[in-house]
Amino acid sequence: MSLEDHAEELASDLGVDKEEVTRDLKNLVNYSVPMDEAKQSLRRKYGDGSSGGDATPSSKAISEVSTDDSNVTVTAVVLTSGRRSIQYNGEQHVIREGELADETGKISYTAWDGFSGDLEPGQTVRLGNAGVREWDGQPELNLGDSTDPEVVDETLDIDYDVGGRAALQDLAPGDRGISAEVQVLECEQKVIDGRDGETTILSGVLGDESGRLPFTDWEPHDEIEEGASVRLDETFVREFRGAPSVNVSEFSTVTALDRTVEVAEDAPRLSIREAVESGGLFDVELAGNVIEVRDGSGLIERCPECGRVIQNGQCRSHGAVEGEDDLRTKAILDDGTATVTAVLDAELTARVYGGDLDDAREHARDAMDKEVVADRISDRIVGREFVVRGSLSVDEYGANLTASTFTEADDDPAARAQTLLQEADT
């Protein structure tokens, strides 16, 4: 059933103009609202035909806006405003997105092509007939050609900072219109297959006094180079491998600073339970006892095409392949609050194994069994306490910490046990 057919059926049921319903339905679908949800939204808007299409959106405080609303009017302060380019139906669209706040709370918004307002941080605006949709489980305002924007001379007592200035540790996926002062710790130029063919990007790691995060610069800026301290304006945050990642776009401003941004040397140390409950962290330190070395550790084989671990010469993506030898360790770490799988690369695995890849191959040939490599690793680390630093991802398959360092703990076990008991009591 085409969109026009849905619109004709809906207009007939509601007793309203088909052209108007078609326009509204197309707008909602363009905002990625599912068809059934879009039709229900329009039924609420037009009152199932009883209001003759003259429904007027009510004025609401931000805390009162819910996903059950179809259209509302709000008066709020613009906290952040950032632009982003998206592709829809083969065409490029520039949208503006960020957050608004009043005395009762804050809400995210997306302003689409047809929106005629000019949203600048610090402005107080009245947005009439703003659409509402659910985004990441929360209501979000959708501003389009039917929204009536007005800058008003009104001061609201809000409990939020204006402008989007943030420390790296405070960023979360979905943040938009963000500003940050950072040092570029790592920077690499890459060529990827983008939506318009081969595209050159920059990627690496940023740092400040609060922590570190990965970044991608989709429109390489000359100011972004390893060792530079820069201010980033109008950036947004996505999730990358379970952790926040800063995205710099063609709309972002990058300004070189005349001072060096200090960077925290240490990663925050958390209990495993705290780390897992965060949903993902780029740079964290965990400590616990290795209770098991999982299958898939030791001397393994990877697909030469994609790098995935293969079984019996078979890659899930490329079928039968000639595998390439590698070393890996998957160690289950337990601190009494929860468990996590620490994944050690070839370099870290060689250290705990006590030999390199050639040594592991010779060991396996002599024993005529690859498992002896994993067995030796298990003998050396199971039952001992380690401190692991790395990037944590959490998904439906569990929690995995891709380790950058893996060292045996030297702290007092009794003191550590006391700390865990205190955490359990709270």
XYZ file of C-alpha atoms in Angstrom:
426
model
C 0.000 0.000 0.000
C 1.545 3.298 -1.106
C 1.799 6.445 1.007
C -0.860 8.079 -1.182
C -3.215 5.145 -0.569
C -2.636 5.397 3.194
C -3.308 9.139 3.025
C -6.502 8.694 0.985
C -7.843 6.100 3.403
C -6.946 8.262 6.406
C -8.471 11.421 4.902
C -11.676 9.538 4.174
C -11.887 8.173 7.735
C -11.178 11.563 9.302
C -13.255 13.669 6.921
C -10.400 16.081 6.193
C -8.556 17.315 3.107
C -6.491 14.586 1.441
C -3.757 16.986 0.313
C -3.193 18.193 3.878
C -3.149 14.655 5.260
C -0.734 13.554 2.514
C 1.641 16.408 3.375
C 1.519 15.653 7.117
C 1.917 11.910 6.587
C 4.882 12.416 4.250
C 6.559 14.702 6.798
C 6.219 12.134 9.577
C 7.505 9.291 7.400
C 10.429 11.479 6.318
C 11.245 11.865 10.023
C 11.589 8.047 10.194
C 8.271 7.613 12.008
C 6.820 4.144 11.191
C 3.688 4.282 9.022
C 1.325 2.862 11.655
C 2.640 5.271 14.286
C 2.403 8.181 11.825
C -1.224 7.379 11.042
C -2.097 7.162 14.740
C -0.395 10.529 15.296
C -2.552 12.122 12.603
C -5.691 10.537 14.022
C -4.886 12.214 17.328
C -4.142 15.496 15.567
C -7.415 15.550 13.657
C -9.465 14.067 16.482
C -10.624 11.019 14.505
C -12.692 13.380 12.361
C -14.657 14.947 15.179
C -12.757 18.233 15.169
C -12.840 18.807 11.427
C -9.069 19.179 11.335
C -8.985 22.341 13.444
C -7.153 20.821 16.412
C -4.911 23.393 18.093
C -1.764 22.172 19.860
C -1.762 22.926 23.566
C 0.981 24.875 25.333
C 2.981 22.591 27.590
C 5.930 22.692 29.927
C 8.751 20.506 28.676
C 8.304 18.031 31.532
C 4.707 17.525 30.391
C 5.557 16.644 26.776
C 5.132 12.924 26.133
C 5.246 10.527 23.204
C 1.435 10.470 23.322
C 1.405 14.073 22.071
C 1.253 14.708 18.349
C 1.804 18.488 18.343
C 2.557 20.941 21.151
C 3.582 24.542 21.752
C 6.570 25.129 24.049
C 8.509 28.156 25.278
C 12.129 27.328 26.051
C 15.763 28.425 25.981
C 17.979 27.015 23.225
C 20.806 25.149 24.976
C 22.621 23.752 21.955
C 22.327 23.933 18.192
C 24.308 21.916 15.692
C 24.003 21.158 11.996
C 24.354 17.786 10.337
C 24.001 16.483 6.795
C 21.867 13.387 6.252
C 20.849 11.472 3.155
C 17.213 10.576 2.552
C 15.746 9.118 -0.638
C 19.024 9.796 -2.411
C 19.041 13.495 -1.530
C 21.150 15.476 0.929
C 19.349 17.312 3.721
C 20.891 19.635 6.310
C 19.175 19.392 9.665
C 19.698 21.344 12.868
C 19.513 19.540 16.189
C 20.216 20.091 19.858
C 18.439 20.628 23.176
C 15.912 23.075 24.634
C 15.130 23.724 28.296
C 12.603 25.485 30.509
C 12.159 25.591 34.293
C 10.822 22.021 34.312
C 13.372 20.110 32.240
C 15.024 19.736 28.868
C 14.216 17.998 25.592
C 16.049 17.270 22.357
C 14.872 18.608 19.018
C 15.445 18.142 15.312
C 14.717 21.000 12.888
C 14.181 19.804 9.323
C 14.608 21.537 5.963
C 11.302 23.399 6.018
C 11.770 24.946 9.461
C 12.016 28.731 9.132
C 13.411 29.614 12.559
C 16.959 30.513 13.558
C 17.888 28.609 16.714
C 20.873 30.152 18.493
C 22.078 29.069 21.945
C 20.791 31.452 24.613
C 17.673 32.523 22.717
C 14.271 32.105 24.330
C 11.883 30.831 21.672
C 8.214 29.958 21.442
C 7.642 27.047 19.087
C 4.051 26.682 18.014
C 2.750 23.441 16.534
C 5.961 21.505 17.141
C 5.661 17.827 16.280
C 6.540 15.138 18.827
C 8.083 11.754 18.173
C 9.795 9.114 20.248
C 13.575 9.002 19.979
C 15.658 6.577 22.019
C 12.682 6.001 24.309
C 12.116 9.706 25.021
C 9.952 12.418 23.410
C 11.718 14.667 20.932
C 10.435 17.824 19.239
C 10.327 17.752 15.444
C 10.344 21.202 13.873
C 9.248 21.531 10.257
C 7.393 23.806 7.862
C 4.237 23.628 9.984
C 6.073 24.844 13.120
C 5.654 28.528 14.001
C 8.890 29.855 15.606
C 9.153 33.136 17.507
C 12.026 34.656 19.483
C 10.520 36.111 22.667
C 11.812 38.635 25.192
C 11.402 36.400 28.191
C 13.848 35.158 30.811
C 13.483 31.566 32.006
C 15.132 30.320 35.190
C 16.751 27.171 33.803
C 19.124 24.830 35.589
C 21.245 23.969 32.541
C 24.365 25.393 30.898
C 23.933 27.132 27.559
C 26.302 26.557 24.662
C 27.127 22.861 24.822
C 30.593 23.179 26.419
C 31.413 19.767 27.865
C 34.219 17.661 29.284
C 34.853 14.414 27.416
C 33.783 12.226 30.335
C 30.357 13.890 30.361
C 29.549 13.160 26.712
C 27.032 10.503 25.707
C 25.770 9.152 22.367
C 23.085 11.455 21.006
C 24.635 14.707 22.301
C 24.513 17.436 19.646
C 25.828 20.959 19.216
C 28.748 20.148 21.534
C 31.862 22.275 22.182
C 35.034 20.913 23.760
C 38.659 21.912 24.269
C 40.898 18.895 23.728
C 44.337 17.646 22.820
C 44.667 15.358 19.784
C 46.475 12.308 21.165
C 46.298 10.088 18.080
C 45.399 11.010 14.501
C 45.341 8.856 11.385
C 44.160 9.597 7.859
C 42.015 6.896 6.275
C 40.262 6.364 2.958
C 36.858 4.702 3.353
C 33.975 3.757 1.072
C 31.547 6.592 1.842
C 28.052 7.173 0.512
C 29.550 9.214 -2.366
C 32.439 6.847 -3.105
C 35.924 6.917 -1.619
C 36.188 9.483 1.178
C 39.202 10.659 3.174
C 38.617 11.036 6.918
C 40.648 11.530 10.068
C 40.246 9.278 13.086
C 42.023 8.928 16.385
C 41.795 9.775 20.072
C 41.103 13.047 21.904
C 41.950 13.793 25.524
C 41.300 16.370 28.235
C 41.612 16.505 32.007
C 38.533 14.278 32.404
C 39.450 11.414 30.076
C 39.766 10.234 26.492
C 37.397 9.493 23.606
C 37.754 8.417 19.980
C 36.881 10.858 17.208
C 36.142 10.947 13.496
C 36.605 14.061 11.346
C 34.446 13.555 8.260
C 35.738 16.719 6.568
C 39.451 16.765 7.539
C 40.426 20.023 9.212
C 44.062 21.161 8.968
C 44.066 22.128 12.656
C 43.495 18.512 13.731
C 46.887 16.855 13.953
C 48.629 14.738 16.543
C 49.778 16.812 19.525
C 47.605 19.837 18.707
C 45.311 21.465 21.262
C 42.075 22.664 19.677
C 38.585 23.898 20.434
C 35.828 21.966 18.658
C 32.462 23.645 18.115
C 29.244 22.260 16.680
C 30.151 18.586 16.972
C 27.930 15.605 17.738
C 28.385 12.300 19.554
C 27.652 8.824 18.243
C 28.140 5.388 19.722
C 31.170 3.495 18.440
C 31.804 -0.041 19.708
C 29.633 0.619 22.736
C 31.289 3.902 23.782
C 30.785 7.590 22.902
C 32.667 8.917 19.872
C 33.100 12.602 18.926
C 32.126 13.416 15.334
C 33.502 16.501 13.564
C 31.630 17.467 10.384
C 31.769 20.019 7.587
C 29.701 22.313 9.815
C 32.074 22.058 12.781
C 34.524 24.820 13.643
C 38.030 23.824 14.714
C 40.180 26.505 16.343
C 43.830 26.047 17.318
C 44.492 26.991 20.963
C 47.548 28.919 22.155
C 47.866 26.651 25.178
C 48.220 22.929 25.756
C 45.136 21.107 27.007
C 46.217 18.879 29.876
C 45.220 15.226 29.589
C 44.541 12.800 32.424
C 47.231 10.116 32.490
C 45.166 7.550 34.345
C 41.890 5.988 33.310
C 39.078 6.005 35.868
C 39.039 2.783 37.897
C 35.578 1.351 38.447
C 34.157 -1.843 39.831
C 33.185 -4.220 37.045
C 29.510 -3.814 37.935
C 29.717 -0.003 37.644
C 31.512 -0.267 34.317
C 29.066 -2.767 32.837
C 26.049 -0.758 34.010
C 27.436 2.298 32.174
C 26.721 0.532 28.888
C 30.196 1.104 27.430
C 33.366 3.120 28.099
C 36.271 4.000 25.834
C 38.976 4.172 28.495
C 38.488 2.464 31.866
C 40.549 0.482 34.366
C 39.203 -2.665 36.019
C 40.773 -5.006 38.540
C 39.842 -8.568 39.451
C 40.822 -12.213 39.499
C 41.076 -14.215 36.293
C 38.745 -17.153 36.894
C 38.862 -18.751 33.444
C 40.465 -18.548 30.013
C 37.703 -18.943 27.451
C 37.626 -21.052 24.315
C 39.037 -19.225 21.315
C 42.216 -18.281 23.189
C 45.836 -19.120 22.439
C 46.935 -19.941 18.883
C 44.062 -19.033 16.579
C 43.456 -18.489 12.856
C 41.999 -15.379 11.236
C 40.445 -14.762 7.846
C 42.959 -12.963 5.578
C 40.092 -10.905 4.084
C 38.262 -9.548 7.149
C 40.383 -10.571 10.144
C 37.616 -12.557 11.837
C 38.541 -15.702 13.757
C 37.784 -18.789 11.654
C 36.836 -22.322 12.627
C 37.927 -25.357 10.607
C 39.047 -23.130 7.756
C 35.642 -21.453 7.432
C 34.958 -17.710 7.711
C 31.383 -16.599 8.377
C 31.700 -13.958 5.669
C 34.114 -15.416 3.129
C 33.604 -19.168 3.398
C 36.578 -21.493 2.969
C 39.838 -19.556 3.388
C 43.486 -20.187 4.176
C 43.693 -18.905 7.728
C 46.491 -16.763 9.118
C 47.913 -17.601 12.548
C 47.515 -15.152 15.426
C 47.583 -15.000 19.212
C 44.667 -13.970 21.442
C 43.497 -14.367 25.004
C 39.925 -14.110 26.300
C 40.176 -14.015 30.092
C 37.151 -13.814 32.402
C 37.821 -11.218 35.110
C 35.807 -11.279 38.357
C 35.999 -8.655 41.135
C 33.091 -9.896 43.263
C 30.595 -7.427 41.787
C 30.368 -8.803 38.227
C 32.431 -10.381 35.468
C 33.852 -9.143 32.177
C 35.809 -10.812 29.381
C 39.199 -9.153 28.914
C 40.388 -9.607 25.306
C 44.183 -9.460 24.883
C 45.728 -8.885 21.443
C 48.768 -10.712 20.074
C 51.298 -8.472 21.855
C 49.709 -8.769 25.300
C 49.059 -12.490 24.780
C 52.725 -13.055 23.904
C 53.697 -11.485 27.230
C 51.471 -13.718 29.334
C 52.293 -16.787 27.215
C 56.019 -16.158 27.420
C 56.782 -16.342 23.711
C 55.909 -14.908 20.315
C 53.850 -16.328 17.457
C 56.711 -18.485 16.142
C 57.240 -19.941 19.631
C 53.533 -20.769 19.860
C 53.577 -22.491 16.442
C 56.601 -24.594 17.450
C 54.980 -25.428 20.810
C 51.806 -26.615 19.048
C 53.767 -28.652 16.440
C 55.820 -30.406 19.104
C 52.684 -31.310 21.062
C 50.655 -31.906 17.869
C 47.901 -29.892 19.584
C 47.148 -26.163 19.366
C 45.401 -26.235 22.731
C 48.712 -26.418 24.596
C 49.208 -22.692 23.943
C 45.930 -21.793 25.626
C 46.682 -24.251 28.433
C 49.984 -22.528 29.212
C 48.297 -19.110 29.232
C 45.646 -20.469 31.594
C 48.284 -21.908 33.940
C 49.994 -18.501 34.126
C 47.018 -16.210 34.795
C 44.041 -18.133 36.226
C 43.632 -17.518 39.949
C 45.755 -14.380 39.950
C 44.635 -10.758 40.201
C 45.195 -8.342 37.320
C 44.557 -4.692 36.530
C 43.262 -4.216 32.998
C 42.888 -0.938 31.108
C 41.014 -0.686 27.849
C 37.776 -0.047 25.981
C 34.584 -1.652 27.283
C 31.635 -2.650 25.087
C 28.405 -4.173 26.373
C 25.822 -5.933 24.205
C 23.379 -8.842 24.304
C 26.326 -11.263 24.264
C 27.933 -9.809 27.368
C 30.640 -7.354 28.402
C 34.031 -7.310 26.671
C 37.065 -5.211 27.566
C 39.542 -4.814 24.701
C 42.739 -4.484 26.723
C 45.479 -1.945 26.102
C 47.382 -2.938 29.279
C 47.244 -6.101 31.397
C 49.364 -6.126 34.552
C 49.362 -8.183 37.705
C 47.877 -6.296 40.653
C 50.153 -5.202 43.471
C 47.564 -3.719 45.831
C 46.639 -5.206 49.214
C 43.988 -7.968 48.776
C 42.544 -7.278 52.234
C 42.118 -3.577 51.500
C 40.536 -4.410 48.163
C 38.091 -6.814 49.821
C 37.131 -4.119 52.329
C 36.466 -1.655 49.501
C 34.216 -4.168 47.722
C 32.281 -4.814 50.933
C 31.712 -1.090 51.382
C 30.504 -0.797 47.773
C 28.112 -3.703 48.325
C 26.655 -2.013 51.429
C 25.900 1.172 49.471
